[in-house]
Tab-separated table of C-alpha atoms in Angstrom:
chain	number	residue	atom	x	y	z
A	1	MET	CA	-24.518	21.640	-22.331
A	2	LYS	CA	-20.727	21.136	-22.402
A	3	LYS	CA	-20.373	23.046	-19.138
A	4	LEU	CA	-22.911	20.749	-17.467
A	5	ILE	CA	-21.099	17.622	-18.663
A	6	VAL	CA	-17.716	18.933	-17.502
A	7	PHE	CA	-19.154	19.994	-14.138
A	8	THR	CA	-20.829	16.581	-13.672
A	9	PHE	CA	-17.542	14.836	-14.518
A	10	LEU	CA	-15.615	16.971	-12.030
A	11	VAL	CA	-18.161	16.314	-9.267
A	12	LEU	CA	-18.106	12.553	-9.933
A	13	PHE	CA	-14.293	12.491	-10.080
A	14	ALA	CA	-13.940	14.454	-6.833
A	15	SER	CA	-16.494	12.226	-5.099
A	16	SER	CA	-14.753	9.015	-6.147
A	17	ALA	CA	-11.346	10.358	-5.097
A	18	THR	CA	-12.700	11.118	-1.644
A	19	VAL	CA	-14.122	7.615	-1.197
A	20	ILE	CA	-10.855	5.968	-2.231
A	21	GLY	CA	-8.876	7.994	0.310
A	22	GLN	CA	-11.181	7.261	3.248
A	23	CYS	CA	-10.363	4.722	5.944
A	24	ASP	CA	-12.514	1.583	6.030
A	25	ALA	CA	-11.610	0.738	9.625
A	26	GLU	CA	-14.894	-1.069	10.178
A	27	GLY	CA	-14.327	-3.330	7.187
A	28	LEU	CA	-10.785	-4.112	8.333
A	29	SER	CA	-12.063	-4.795	11.868
A	30	ASN	CA	-14.601	-7.258	10.486
A	31	GLN	CA	-11.842	-9.002	8.494
A	32	CYS	CA	-9.893	-9.531	11.722
A	33	ILE	CA	-12.595	-11.463	13.575
A	34	PRO	CA	-12.297	-14.763	11.655
A	35	LYS	CA	-8.491	-14.481	11.810
A	36	LEU	CA	-8.382	-15.017	15.589
A	37	ALA	CA	-6.234	-18.044	16.396
A	38	GLY	CA	-7.910	-21.374	17.092
A	39	GLY	CA	-9.390	-21.726	20.557
A	40	PHE	CA	-9.907	-17.977	21.033
A	41	ASN	CA	-13.420	-16.590	21.373
A	42	PHE	CA	-14.243	-13.200	19.887
A	43	LEU	CA	-14.840	-10.399	22.414
A	44	LYS	CA	-14.657	-7.058	20.615
A	45	SER	CA	-13.435	-5.401	17.436
A	46	TYR	CA	-11.664	-2.067	17.232
A	47	LYS	CA	-11.468	0.538	14.486
A	48	ILE	CA	-8.039	2.064	13.974
A	49	ASP	CA	-8.406	5.375	12.151
A	50	GLY	CA	-5.500	7.782	12.454
A	51	VAL	CA	-7.408	10.259	10.252
A	52	GLY	CA	-4.747	10.322	7.560
A	53	GLY	CA	-1.944	10.934	10.041
A	54	THR	CA	-3.530	13.675	12.132
A	55	LYS	CA	-3.789	11.286	15.107
A	56	ASP	CA	-0.585	9.710	16.410
A	57	LYS	CA	-2.422	7.073	18.451
A	58	VAL	CA	-5.813	5.444	18.945
A	59	GLU	CA	-6.573	3.988	22.366
A	60	TYR	CA	-9.271	1.797	23.902
A	61	SER	CA	-9.676	0.209	27.321
A	62	TYR	CA	-11.013	-3.170	28.350
A	63	VAL	CA	-11.288	-5.055	31.649
A	64	PHE	CA	-9.080	-8.166	31.565
A	65	THR	CA	-9.611	-11.039	34.002
A	66	LYS	CA	-6.886	-12.918	35.844
A	67	GLY	CA	-6.328	-16.444	34.547
A	68	THR	CA	-7.535	-15.616	31.036
A	69	GLN	CA	-5.348	-15.465	27.935
A	70	TYR	CA	-6.097	-12.654	25.500
A	71	LEU	CA	-5.198	-12.272	21.834
A	72	ILE	CA	-5.216	-8.988	19.920
A	73	ASN	CA	-4.733	-9.200	16.169
A	74	LEU	CA	-4.276	-6.532	13.512
A	75	CYS	CA	-5.622	-6.198	9.999
A	76	ALA	CA	-4.419	-3.492	7.632
A	77	ASN	CA	-3.547	-3.062	3.993
A	78	GLY	CA	0.074	-3.509	3.009
A	79	ALA	CA	3.166	-5.150	4.431
A	80	ASN	CA	3.950	-5.087	8.154
A	81	ASN	CA	0.317	-4.202	8.885
A	82	ASP	CA	1.013	-0.812	7.289
A	83	GLY	CA	3.180	0.192	10.230
A	84	ILE	CA	0.406	-0.124	12.817
A	85	VAL	CA	1.681	-1.233	16.215
A	86	VAL	CA	-0.564	-2.450	19.019
A	87	SER	CA	0.717	-2.106	22.574
A	88	LEU	CA	-0.980	-3.325	25.712
A	89	TYR	CA	-0.689	-1.428	28.999
A	90	ASP	CA	-1.824	-2.564	32.436
A	91	SER	CA	-3.880	-0.430	34.846
A	92	ASN	CA	-0.699	1.348	36.004
A	93	ARG	CA	0.178	2.229	32.387
A	94	ASN	CA	3.084	-0.218	32.286
A	95	LYS	CA	3.602	-1.698	28.819
A	96	VAL	CA	3.093	-5.460	29.055
A	97	ALA	CA	3.073	-6.460	25.354
A	98	SER	CA	3.693	-5.021	21.883
A	99	SER	CA	3.349	-6.186	18.288
A	100	LYS	CA	6.710	-4.634	17.408
A	101	ALA	CA	9.880	-6.172	18.829
A	102	ASN	CA	13.491	-5.831	17.669
A	103	GLY	CA	12.373	-3.859	14.615
A	104	GLN	CA	9.933	-6.556	13.491
A	105	PHE	CA	6.186	-6.116	13.130
A	106	PHE	CA	3.866	-8.934	14.197
A	107	SER	CA	0.204	-9.326	13.291
A	108	SER	CA	-0.938	-10.255	16.809
A	109	ILE	CA	-0.008	-10.328	20.466
A	110	ALA	CA	-1.036	-12.835	23.118
A	111	TYR	CA	-1.177	-11.927	26.772
A	112	PRO	CA	-1.776	-14.258	29.734
A	113	CYS	CA	-3.463	-12.008	32.291
A	114	ASN	CA	-2.068	-12.252	35.830
A	115	ALA	CA	-4.148	-9.486	37.433
A	116	THR	CA	-7.745	-8.429	36.884
A	117	GLY	CA	-8.102	-4.765	35.960
A	118	ILE	CA	-8.453	-2.172	33.250
A	119	TYR	CA	-5.981	-2.633	30.403
A	120	TYR	CA	-5.285	-0.086	27.689
A	121	ILE	CA	-4.999	-1.172	24.069
A	122	GLN	CA	-3.046	1.467	22.178
A	123	TYR	CA	-2.499	1.600	18.430
A	124	THR	CA	0.328	3.757	17.062
A	125	PHE	CA	1.682	4.338	13.573
A	126	ASP	CA	5.298	3.538	12.713
A	127	GLY	CA	5.856	4.421	9.059
A	128	SER	CA	2.206	3.960	8.146
A	129	ALA	CA	1.031	5.072	4.736
A	130	SER	CA	-2.721	4.994	5.361
A	131	TYR	CA	-3.094	5.275	9.164
A	132	CYS	CA	-5.963	2.842	8.842
A	133	GLY	CA	-6.657	-0.633	10.182
A	134	GLY	CA	-8.792	-2.886	12.264
A	135	SER	CA	-8.294	-5.190	15.181
A	136	ALA	CA	-10.034	-7.945	17.093
A	137	LEU	CA	-9.741	-9.005	20.730
A	138	GLY	CA	-10.279	-12.616	21.694
A	139	PHE	CA	-9.932	-14.701	24.856
A	140	LYS	CA	-9.568	-18.258	26.056
A	141	ARG	CA	-9.424	-19.789	29.523
């Protein structure tokens, strides 16, 4: 009987430790949606899961339209968005915006689009502890 109790305890402890260490990128993405600045309409949310540091970047693409202003915000646990940096690249892979400038981390970037095309939204980890976050993309005309 004691062996069964000890085994059950070990299984429960191991299961709870696994859940605590997992990334809730979807939950963090959902938290980001209502945090879009006033006047911006929600377009899409993004999960940022660096799989505990095994991925050095997470990238998505989206078609931006000329004459539209876009806002990308970040949600993560901890200070400085847990070291998550969002960078925006145009269709030629030129960086056009970043949430890290002069060593400072910002929780969002705004971009007034001057050319319609595919843009790349890239999330990287700069001193991140959890490699986990969420993001939301919004627009206004």
